[in-house]
Tab-separated table of N, CA, C and O in Angstrom:
chain	number	residue	atom	x	y	z
A	1	MET	N	0.848	-1.184	0.000
A	1	MET	CA	0.000	0.000	0.000
A	1	MET	C	0.894	1.248	0.000
A	1	MET	O	1.862	1.323	0.741
A	2	LYS	N	0.531	2.216	-0.771
A	2	LYS	CA	1.329	3.427	-0.899
A	2	LYS	C	0.960	4.425	0.196
A	2	LYS	O	-0.215	4.663	0.460
A	3	ASP	N	1.981	5.024	0.811
A	3	ASP	CA	1.747	6.021	1.864
A	3	ASP	C	1.407	7.356	1.195
A	3	ASP	O	2.210	7.899	0.432
A	4	LEU	N	0.204	7.880	1.462
A	4	LEU	CA	-0.260	9.111	0.813
A	4	LEU	C	-0.084	10.348	1.676
A	4	LEU	O	-0.667	11.388	1.409
A	5	GLN	N	0.708	10.235	2.724
A	5	GLN	CA	0.893	11.372	3.617
A	5	GLN	C	1.799	12.411	2.958
A	5	GLN	O	2.899	12.079	2.491
A	6	PRO	N	1.371	13.695	2.881
A	6	PRO	CA	2.160	14.699	2.163
A	6	PRO	C	3.406	15.152	2.935
A	6	PRO	O	4.314	15.706	2.358
A	7	PHE	N	3.477	14.911	4.225
A	7	PHE	CA	4.608	15.381	5.018
A	7	PHE	C	5.783	14.422	4.869
A	7	PHE	O	5.637	13.212	4.968
A	8	ASP	N	6.948	14.983	4.637
A	8	ASP	CA	8.160	14.173	4.545
A	8	ASP	C	9.149	14.729	5.558
A	8	ASP	O	9.481	15.920	5.540
A	9	HIS	N	9.650	13.879	6.433
A	9	HIS	CA	10.527	14.329	7.504
A	9	HIS	C	11.964	14.566	7.043
A	9	HIS	O	12.757	15.184	7.741
A	10	ARG	N	12.294	14.112	5.856
A	10	ARG	CA	13.662	14.272	5.370
A	10	ARG	C	13.892	15.702	4.899
A	10	ARG	O	12.974	16.388	4.449
A	11	PRO	N	15.131	16.181	5.006
A	11	PRO	CA	15.434	17.551	4.549
A	11	PRO	C	15.196	17.710	3.057
A	11	PRO	O	15.426	16.802	2.271
A	12	ASP	N	14.739	18.884	2.676
A	12	ASP	CA	14.515	19.202	1.268
A	12	ASP	C	15.792	19.852	0.723
A	12	ASP	O	16.169	20.940	1.158
A	13	PRO	N	16.468	19.231	-0.216
A	13	PRO	CA	17.742	19.787	-0.693
A	13	PRO	C	17.589	21.132	-1.402
A	13	PRO	O	18.424	22.021	-1.242
A	14	GLU	N	16.507	21.316	-2.159
A	14	GLU	CA	16.321	22.597	-2.870
A	14	GLU	C	16.065	23.737	-1.887
A	14	GLU	O	16.634	24.816	-2.010
A	15	LEU	N	15.180	23.497	-0.937
A	15	LEU	CA	14.876	24.529	0.054
A	15	LEU	C	16.098	24.834	0.914
A	15	LEU	O	16.390	26.002	1.208
A	16	GLY	N	16.838	23.802	1.296
A	16	GLY	CA	18.049	24.003	2.093
A	16	GLY	C	19.068	24.851	1.362
A	16	GLY	O	19.691	25.745	1.939
A	17	ALA	N	19.263	24.589	0.069
A	17	ALA	CA	20.223	25.363	-0.724
A	17	ALA	C	19.778	26.814	-0.848
A	17	ALA	O	20.594	27.746	-0.738
A	18	ALA	N	18.468	27.030	-1.046
A	18	ALA	CA	17.961	28.405	-1.164
A	18	ALA	C	18.112	29.165	0.157
A	18	ALA	O	18.501	30.336	0.161
A	19	LEU	N	17.844	28.505	1.267
A	19	LEU	CA	18.001	29.168	2.568
A	19	LEU	C	19.470	29.466	2.864
A	19	LEU	O	19.806	30.542	3.367
A	20	ARG	N	20.364	28.529	2.556
A	20	ARG	CA	21.792	28.776	2.782
A	20	ARG	C	22.281	29.944	1.926
A	20	ARG	O	23.049	30.795	2.384
A	21	ALA	N	21.811	30.028	0.694
A	21	ALA	CA	22.232	31.120	-0.194
A	21	ALA	C	21.713	32.470	0.307
A	21	ALA	O	22.405	33.472	0.230
A	22	ALA	N	20.499	32.466	0.841
A	22	ALA	CA	19.915	33.729	1.301
A	22	ALA	C	20.498	34.173	2.637
A	22	ALA	O	20.643	35.371	2.896
A	23	LEU	N	20.869	33.227	3.472
A	23	LEU	CA	21.299	33.581	4.824
A	23	LEU	C	22.815	33.526	5.032
A	23	LEU	O	23.299	33.848	6.105
A	24	GLU	N	23.524	33.146	4.012
A	24	GLU	CA	24.972	33.077	4.139
A	24	GLU	C	25.557	34.473	3.986
A	24	GLU	O	25.247	35.182	3.031
A	25	PRO	N	26.384	34.901	4.926
A	25	PRO	CA	26.977	36.247	4.788
A	25	PRO	C	27.941	36.278	3.599
A	25	PRO	O	28.872	35.491	3.524
A	26	LYS	N	27.673	37.172	2.660
A	26	LYS	CA	28.482	37.261	1.455
A	26	LYS	C	29.736	38.092	1.696
A	26	LYS	O	30.762	37.874	1.099
A	27	ASP	N	29.597	39.085	2.548
A	27	ASP	CA	30.763	39.910	2.877
A	27	ASP	C	31.057	39.720	4.360
A	27	ASP	O	30.937	38.628	4.868
A	28	ASP	N	31.364	40.751	5.043
A	28	ASP	CA	31.690	40.600	6.466
A	28	ASP	C	30.430	40.401	7.313
A	28	ASP	O	29.318	40.668	6.885
A	29	GLN	N	30.630	39.922	8.509
A	29	GLN	CA	29.526	39.559	9.408
A	29	GLN	C	28.704	40.790	9.803
A	29	GLN	O	27.473	40.715	9.895
A	30	LYS	N	29.321	41.936	10.034
A	30	LYS	CA	28.607	43.144	10.474
A	30	LYS	C	27.650	43.650	9.399
A	30	LYS	O	26.528	44.062	9.691
A	31	ALA	N	28.050	43.610	8.157
A	31	ALA	CA	27.183	44.064	7.068
A	31	ALA	C	25.988	43.119	6.923
A	31	ALA	O	24.858	43.563	6.676
A	32	PHE	N	26.236	41.824	7.101
A	32	PHE	CA	25.143	40.843	7.017
A	32	PHE	C	24.110	41.096	8.120
A	32	PHE	O	22.912	41.134	7.864
A	33	VAL	N	24.570	41.293	9.354
A	33	VAL	CA	23.663	41.554	10.469
A	33	VAL	C	22.916	42.867	10.242
A	33	VAL	O	21.715	42.968	10.514
A	34	ALA	N	23.584	43.878	9.724
A	34	ALA	CA	22.929	45.165	9.456
A	34	ALA	C	21.827	44.999	8.412
A	34	ALA	O	20.743	45.589	8.541
A	35	ARG	N	22.075	44.196	7.358
A	35	ARG	CA	21.058	43.950	6.337
A	35	ARG	C	19.848	43.226	6.925
A	35	ARG	O	18.701	43.582	6.655
A	36	ILE	N	20.098	42.216	7.727
A	36	ILE	CA	19.004	41.460	8.344
A	36	ILE	C	18.188	42.363	9.268
A	36	ILE	O	16.947	42.344	9.258
A	37	MET	N	18.837	43.170	10.086
A	37	MET	CA	18.129	44.054	11.013
A	37	MET	C	17.343	45.136	10.264
A	37	MET	O	16.267	45.529	10.692
A	38	ALA	N	17.862	45.599	9.132
A	38	ALA	CA	17.125	46.589	8.331
A	38	ALA	C	15.845	45.963	7.774
A	38	ALA	O	14.776	46.590	7.784
A	39	GLN	N	15.940	44.733	7.292
A	39	GLN	CA	14.741	44.043	6.809
A	39	GLN	C	13.744	43.837	7.946
A	39	GLN	O	12.531	43.965	7.760
A	40	TYR	N	14.255	43.511	9.112
A	40	TYR	CA	13.399	43.304	10.287
A	40	TYR	C	12.667	44.595	10.657
A	40	TYR	O	11.464	44.588	10.915
A	41	GLU	N	13.388	45.712	10.661
A	41	GLU	CA	12.770	47.006	10.978
A	41	GLU	C	11.699	47.369	9.955
A	41	GLU	O	10.633	47.876	10.308
A	42	ARG	N	11.966	47.129	8.656
A	42	ARG	CA	10.965	47.420	7.629
A	42	ARG	C	9.718	46.562	7.801
A	42	ARG	O	8.599	47.022	7.619
A	43	ALA	N	9.914	45.317	8.176
A	43	ALA	CA	8.765	44.423	8.397
A	43	ALA	C	7.947	44.896	9.597
A	43	ALA	O	6.719	44.849	9.581
A	44	LEU	N	8.624	45.369	10.636
A	44	LEU	CA	7.906	45.879	11.807
A	44	LEU	C	7.125	47.144	11.476
A	44	LEU	O	6.000	47.330	11.947
A	45	ASP	N	7.702	48.027	10.677
A	45	ASP	CA	7.019	49.266	10.316
A	45	ASP	C	5.747	48.980	9.528
A	45	ASP	O	4.737	49.656	9.697
A	46	ARG	N	5.779	47.978	8.647
A	46	ARG	CA	4.592	47.643	7.873
A	46	ARG	C	3.527	46.951	8.710
A	46	ARG	O	2.348	47.078	8.434
A	47	ALA	N	3.941	46.229	9.734
A	47	ALA	CA	2.996	45.444	10.517
A	47	ALA	C	2.410	46.210	11.702
A	47	ALA	O	1.474	45.746	12.331
A	48	THR	N	2.945	47.382	12.019
A	48	THR	CA	2.489	48.125	13.184
A	48	THR	C	1.138	48.766	12.909
A	48	THR	O	0.938	49.435	11.900
A	49	ILE	N	0.196	48.559	13.830
A	49	ILE	CA	-1.132	49.163	13.744
A	49	ILE	C	-1.248	50.157	14.895
A	49	ILE	O	-0.973	49.794	16.041
A	50	PRO	N	-1.634	51.386	14.618
A	50	PRO	CA	-1.765	52.355	15.709
A	50	PRO	C	-2.764	51.875	16.767
A	50	PRO	O	-3.781	51.248	16.465
A	51	THR	N	-2.448	52.170	18.012
A	51	THR	CA	-3.255	51.714	19.145
A	51	THR	C	-4.689	52.225	19.062
A	51	THR	O	-5.632	51.492	19.364
A	52	LEU	N	-4.870	53.469	18.651
A	52	LEU	CA	-6.227	54.018	18.588
A	52	LEU	C	-7.078	53.306	17.544
A	52	LEU	O	-8.287	53.156	17.725
A	53	ASP	N	-6.467	52.840	16.468
A	53	ASP	CA	-7.227	52.074	15.474
A	53	ASP	C	-7.718	50.755	16.057
A	53	ASP	O	-8.831	50.319	15.792
A	54	VAL	N	-6.875	50.117	16.861
A	54	VAL	CA	-7.276	48.865	17.500
A	54	VAL	C	-8.414	49.123	18.488
A	54	VAL	O	-9.422	48.413	18.504
A	55	LEU	N	-8.272	50.152	19.306
A	55	LEU	CA	-9.324	50.472	20.276
A	55	LEU	C	-10.626	50.866	19.578
A	55	LEU	O	-11.711	50.507	20.038
A	56	ALA	N	-10.526	51.585	18.477
A	56	ALA	CA	-11.729	51.981	17.739
A	56	ALA	C	-12.433	50.758	17.154
A	56	ALA	O	-13.663	50.721	17.080
A	57	SER	N	-11.680	49.749	16.769
A	57	SER	CA	-12.316	48.548	16.228
A	57	SER	C	-13.050	47.764	17.312
A	57	SER	O	-13.942	46.985	17.021
A	58	TRP	N	-12.684	47.959	18.568
A	58	TRP	CA	-13.350	47.290	19.689
A	58	TRP	C	-14.567	48.065	20.186
A	58	TRP	O	-15.325	47.561	21.010
A	59	PHE	N	-14.772	49.294	19.737
A	59	PHE	CA	-15.791	50.172	20.319
A	59	PHE	C	-17.206	49.622	20.172
A	59	PHE	O	-17.921	49.469	21.162
A	60	ARG	N	-17.639	49.336	18.950
A	60	ARG	CA	-19.019	48.878	18.745
A	60	ARG	C	-19.316	47.551	19.432
A	60	ARG	O	-20.333	47.428	20.111
A	61	PRO	N	-18.452	46.529	19.286
A	61	PRO	CA	-18.735	45.292	20.031
A	61	PRO	C	-18.724	45.508	21.543
A	61	PRO	O	-19.496	44.889	22.268
A	62	GLY	N	-17.884	46.404	22.014
A	62	GLY	CA	-17.836	46.689	23.454
A	62	GLY	C	-19.107	47.351	23.945
A	62	GLY	O	-19.622	47.011	25.018
A	63	ILE	N	-19.636	48.280	23.174
A	63	ILE	CA	-20.893	48.942	23.548
A	63	ILE	C	-22.034	47.929	23.533
A	63	ILE	O	-22.889	47.916	24.428
A	64	ALA	N	-22.065	47.059	22.530
A	64	ALA	CA	-23.124	46.041	22.459
A	64	ALA	C	-23.035	45.078	23.643
A	64	ALA	O	-24.061	44.725	24.244
A	65	ALA	N	-21.828	44.673	24.012
A	65	ALA	CA	-21.661	43.772	25.150
A	65	ALA	C	-22.059	44.467	26.452
A	65	ALA	O	-22.682	43.855	27.327
A	66	ALA	N	-21.722	45.734	26.587
A	66	ALA	CA	-22.094	46.468	27.795
A	66	ALA	C	-23.611	46.625	27.897
A	66	ALA	O	-24.189	46.492	28.982
A	67	ALA	N	-24.273	46.887	26.772
A	67	ALA	CA	-25.731	47.018	26.790
A	67	ALA	C	-26.388	45.680	27.138
A	67	ALA	O	-27.339	45.634	27.927
A	68	ALA	N	-25.873	44.587	26.582
A	68	ALA	CA	-26.420	43.262	26.901
A	68	ALA	C	-26.221	42.937	28.373
A	68	ALA	O	-27.120	42.397	29.030
A	69	ALA	N	-25.052	43.283	28.920
A	69	ALA	CA	-24.797	43.030	30.338
A	69	ALA	C	-25.705	43.886	31.213
A	69	ALA	O	-26.195	43.422	32.256
A	70	LEU	N	-25.966	45.109	30.803
A	70	LEU	CA	-26.856	45.979	31.561
A	70	LEU	C	-28.277	45.429	31.575
A	70	LEU	O	-28.923	45.377	32.630
A	71	ILE	N	-28.769	45.000	30.435
A	71	ILE	CA	-30.125	44.444	30.363
A	71	ILE	C	-30.218	43.151	31.166
A	71	ILE	O	-31.176	42.949	31.921
A	72	ALA	N	-29.215	42.283	31.020
A	72	ALA	CA	-29.221	41.022	31.777
A	72	ALA	C	-29.164	41.290	33.280
A	72	ALA	O	-29.867	40.647	34.065
A	73	GLY	N	-28.374	42.247	33.695
A	73	GLY	CA	-28.298	42.601	35.107
A	73	GLY	C	-29.603	43.163	35.623
A	73	GLY	O	-30.031	42.857	36.745
A	74	PHE	N	-30.260	43.982	34.825
A	74	PHE	CA	-31.546	44.546	35.228
A	74	PHE	C	-32.587	43.440	35.399
A	74	PHE	O	-33.313	43.395	36.396
A	75	LEU	N	-32.654	42.532	34.407
A	75	LEU	CA	-33.638	41.447	34.493
A	75	LEU	C	-33.322	40.499	35.643
A	75	LEU	O	-34.237	40.056	36.348
A	76	LEU	N	-32.070	40.197	35.857
A	76	LEU	CA	-31.694	39.335	36.970
A	76	LEU	C	-32.000	40.010	38.299
A	76	LEU	O	-32.486	39.374	39.227
A	77	GLY	N	-31.753	41.291	38.372
A	77	GLY	CA	-32.068	42.030	39.595
A	77	GLY	C	-33.551	42.032	39.901
A	77	GLY	O	-33.953	41.888	41.049
A	78	ARG	N	-34.371	42.186	38.866
A	78	ARG	CA	-35.822	42.139	39.090
A	78	ARG	C	-36.258	40.762	39.556
A	78	ARG	O	-37.130	40.622	40.396
A	79	THR	N	-35.640	39.728	39.018
A	79	THR	CA	-35.986	38.361	39.413
A	79	THR	C	-35.584	38.093	40.855
A	79	THR	O	-36.342	37.513	41.627
A	80	VAL	N	-34.420	38.533	41.224
A	80	VAL	CA	-33.926	38.299	42.584
A	80	VAL	C	-34.730	39.116	43.593
A	80	VAL	O	-34.996	38.648	44.701
A	81	LEU	N	-35.150	40.299	43.220
A	81	LEU	CA	-35.858	41.169	44.153
A	81	LEU	C	-37.346	40.864	44.256
A	81	LEU	O	-38.032	41.444	45.088
A	82	THR	N	-37.872	39.965	43.428
A	82	THR	CA	-39.284	39.600	43.505
A	82	THR	C	-39.502	38.824	44.801
A	82	THR	O	-38.810	37.847	45.055
A	83	PRO	N	-40.439	39.254	45.647
A	83	PRO	CA	-40.630	38.570	46.925
A	83	PRO	C	-41.180	37.160	46.728
A	83	PRO	O	-41.983	36.906	45.834
A	84	ALA	N	-40.730	36.257	47.563
A	84	ALA	CA	-41.211	34.875	47.508
A	84	ALA	C	-42.615	34.822	48.106
A	84	ALA	O	-42.940	35.560	49.045
A	85	PRO	N	-43.492	33.963	47.590
A	85	PRO	CA	-44.843	33.862	48.144
A	85	PRO	C	-44.798	33.282	49.559
A	85	PRO	O	-43.892	32.530	49.917
A	86	ALA	N	-45.798	33.661	50.362
A	86	ALA	CA	-45.837	33.219	51.756
A	86	ALA	C	-46.091	31.724	51.872
A	86	ALA	O	-45.573	31.074	52.777
A	87	SER	N	-46.881	31.154	50.995
A	87	SER	CA	-47.167	29.724	51.065
A	87	SER	C	-47.377	29.183	49.661
A	87	SER	O	-47.484	29.942	48.693
A	88	ILE	N	-47.487	27.872	49.566
A	88	ILE	CA	-47.723	27.244	48.265
A	88	ILE	C	-49.113	27.595	47.742
A	88	ILE	O	-49.310	27.768	46.547
A	89	ASP	N	-50.076	27.738	48.646
A	89	ASP	CA	-51.432	28.116	48.227
A	89	ASP	C	-51.441	29.517	47.639
A	89	ASP	O	-52.123	29.782	46.652
A	90	ALA	N	-50.688	30.412	48.257
A	90	ALA	CA	-50.621	31.778	47.740
A	90	ALA	C	-49.938	31.805	46.378
A	90	ALA	O	-50.282	32.614	45.513
A	91	ALA	N	-48.971	30.932	46.179
A	91	ALA	CA	-48.269	30.898	44.905
A	91	ALA	C	-49.118	30.280	43.809
A	91	ALA	O	-49.042	30.679	42.653
A	92	MET	N	-49.952	29.301	44.156
A	92	MET	CA	-50.722	28.568	43.152
A	92	MET	C	-52.041	29.223	42.799
A	92	MET	O	-52.518	29.069	41.689
A	93	GLY	N	-52.639	29.896	43.705
A	93	GLY	CA	-53.966	30.429	43.439
A	93	GLY	C	-53.996	31.938	43.427
A	93	GLY	O	-53.393	32.587	44.268
A	94	PRO	N	-54.682	32.523	42.459
A	94	PRO	CA	-54.830	33.974	42.459
A	94	PRO	C	-55.803	34.402	43.547
A	94	PRO	O	-56.414	33.589	44.216
A	95	LEU	N	-55.922	35.691	43.685
A	95	LEU	CA	-56.797	36.221	44.726
A	95	LEU	C	-58.263	35.890	44.452
A	95	LEU	O	-59.038	35.669	45.363
A	96	GLU	N	-58.683	35.868	43.192
A	96	GLU	CA	-60.071	35.561	42.832
A	96	GLU	C	-60.083	34.572	41.673
A	96	GLU	O	-59.128	34.469	40.928
A	97	GLY	N	-61.174	33.863	41.487
A	97	GLY	CA	-61.333	32.978	40.338
A	97	GLY	C	-60.690	31.626	40.557
A	97	GLY	O	-60.062	31.368	41.568
A	98	PRO	N	-60.847	30.736	39.577
A	98	PRO	CA	-60.378	29.366	39.742
A	98	PRO	C	-58.849	29.247	39.765
A	98	PRO	O	-58.288	28.596	40.612
A	99	GLY	N	-58.153	29.856	38.831
A	99	GLY	CA	-56.701	29.917	38.833
A	99	GLY	C	-56.002	28.574	38.795
A	99	GLY	O	-56.542	27.551	38.421
A	100	LEU	N	-54.747	28.555	39.235
A	100	LEU	CA	-53.911	27.365	39.189
A	100	LEU	C	-54.363	26.295	40.169
A	100	LEU	O	-54.225	25.113	39.892
A	101	ALA	N	-54.882	26.693	41.322
A	101	ALA	CA	-55.317	25.703	42.302
A	101	ALA	C	-56.399	24.814	41.700
A	101	ALA	O	-56.384	23.589	41.872
A	102	ALA	N	-57.339	25.401	40.950
A	102	ALA	CA	-58.391	24.618	40.316
A	102	ALA	C	-57.816	23.718	39.225
A	102	ALA	O	-58.273	22.594	39.043
A	103	LEU	N	-56.802	24.173	38.555
A	103	LEU	CA	-56.176	23.375	37.511
A	103	LEU	C	-55.530	22.126	38.113
A	103	LEU	O	-55.597	21.041	37.547
A	104	VAL	N	-54.937	22.276	39.281
A	104	VAL	CA	-54.228	21.164	39.910
A	104	VAL	C	-55.170	20.241	40.665
A	104	VAL	O	-55.015	19.025	40.642
A	105	THR	N	-56.178	20.773	41.357
A	105	THR	CA	-56.997	19.968	42.270
A	105	THR	C	-58.307	19.475	41.672
A	105	THR	O	-58.887	18.531	42.190
A	106	ALA	N	-58.825	20.068	40.619
A	106	ALA	CA	-60.142	19.708	40.099
A	106	ALA	C	-60.118	18.392	39.336
A	106	ALA	O	-59.109	18.025	38.739
A	107	GLN	N	-61.273	17.695	39.390
A	107	GLN	CA	-61.417	16.468	38.617
A	107	GLN	C	-61.443	16.779	37.122
A	107	GLN	O	-60.844	16.070	36.329
A	108	ASP	N	-62.154	17.827	36.776
A	108	ASP	CA	-62.251	18.276	35.396
A	108	ASP	C	-61.614	19.664	35.336
A	108	ASP	O	-62.273	20.661	35.641
A	109	PRO	N	-60.305	19.787	34.992
A	109	PRO	CA	-59.629	21.077	35.078
A	109	PRO	C	-60.214	22.097	34.105
A	109	PRO	O	-60.738	21.736	33.062
A	110	PRO	N	-60.135	23.380	34.463
A	110	PRO	CA	-60.646	24.435	33.584
A	110	PRO	C	-59.773	24.596	32.347
A	110	PRO	O	-58.681	24.052	32.255
A	111	ASP	N	-60.295	25.366	31.425
A	111	ASP	CA	-59.557	25.667	30.212
A	111	ASP	C	-58.263	26.419	30.583
A	111	ASP	O	-58.241	27.238	31.497
A	112	ALA	N	-57.190	26.142	29.878
A	112	ALA	CA	-55.899	26.771	30.192
A	112	ALA	C	-55.946	28.279	30.035
A	112	ALA	O	-55.256	29.002	30.753
A	113	SER	N	-56.774	28.793	29.140
A	113	SER	CA	-56.853	30.242	28.957
A	113	SER	C	-57.363	30.925	30.220
A	113	SER	O	-56.974	32.045	30.525
A	114	VAL	N	-58.217	30.254	30.988
A	114	VAL	CA	-58.705	30.819	32.254
A	114	VAL	C	-57.561	30.945	33.236
A	114	VAL	O	-57.393	31.949	33.934
A	115	VAL	N	-56.724	29.918	33.266
A	115	VAL	CA	-55.578	29.933	34.187
A	115	VAL	C	-54.612	31.043	33.792
A	115	VAL	O	-54.161	31.828	34.630
A	116	PHE	N	-54.304	31.135	32.519
A	116	PHE	CA	-53.375	32.167	32.084
A	116	PHE	C	-53.949	33.558	32.312
A	116	PHE	O	-53.222	34.472	32.695
A	117	ALA	N	-55.227	33.745	32.061
A	117	ALA	CA	-55.864	35.055	32.287
A	117	ALA	C	-55.789	35.419	33.763
A	117	ALA	O	-55.536	36.566	34.123
A	118	SER	N	-55.993	34.440	34.651
A	118	SER	CA	-55.953	34.750	36.073
A	118	SER	C	-54.545	35.097	36.512
A	118	SER	O	-54.343	35.917	37.400
A	119	LEU	N	-53.528	34.499	35.884
A	119	LEU	CA	-52.140	34.837	36.205
A	119	LEU	C	-51.809	36.243	35.756
A	119	LEU	O	-51.122	36.985	36.447
A	120	VAL	N	-52.303	36.617	34.579
A	120	VAL	CA	-52.039	37.958	34.070
A	120	VAL	C	-52.717	38.989	34.941
A	120	VAL	O	-52.150	40.035	35.258
A	121	GLU	N	-53.947	38.712	35.375
A	121	GLU	CA	-54.670	39.647	36.235
A	121	GLU	C	-54.016	39.782	37.583
A	121	GLU	O	-54.072	40.830	38.219
A	122	GLN	N	-53.315	38.727	38.070
A	122	GLN	CA	-52.690	38.768	39.373
A	122	GLN	C	-51.522	39.722	39.391
A	122	GLN	O	-51.280	40.388	40.383
A	123	ARG	N	-50.805	39.849	38.351
A	123	ARG	CA	-49.636	40.728	38.301
A	123	ARG	C	-50.120	42.134	38.200
A	123	ARG	O	-49.806	43.106	38.474
């Protein structure tokens, strides 16, 4: 069976020769290092992005995340601050009408719309 793996662990002679030719100092060592450092500086100058541009790119997503956190905090705060009912009967049954208690205890439960209407009226 033929191995179809594209990776070969052996050195590539063509690539090795090209790298040696490019990185071999042709003249003295100081001139070679100066050439390499000049190329490095040019690469850094092209790759540098001003800080304000980076911060500006974060502005809209940051505002959206802050608004979502504010809304989530508000809703969570309302949920936490809602007082717990005094008893299970108070939680299940509205002040008037059949409500949830009738839905749970009756032999023939009422229509669900009655239960939902009584819940809406309770709030």
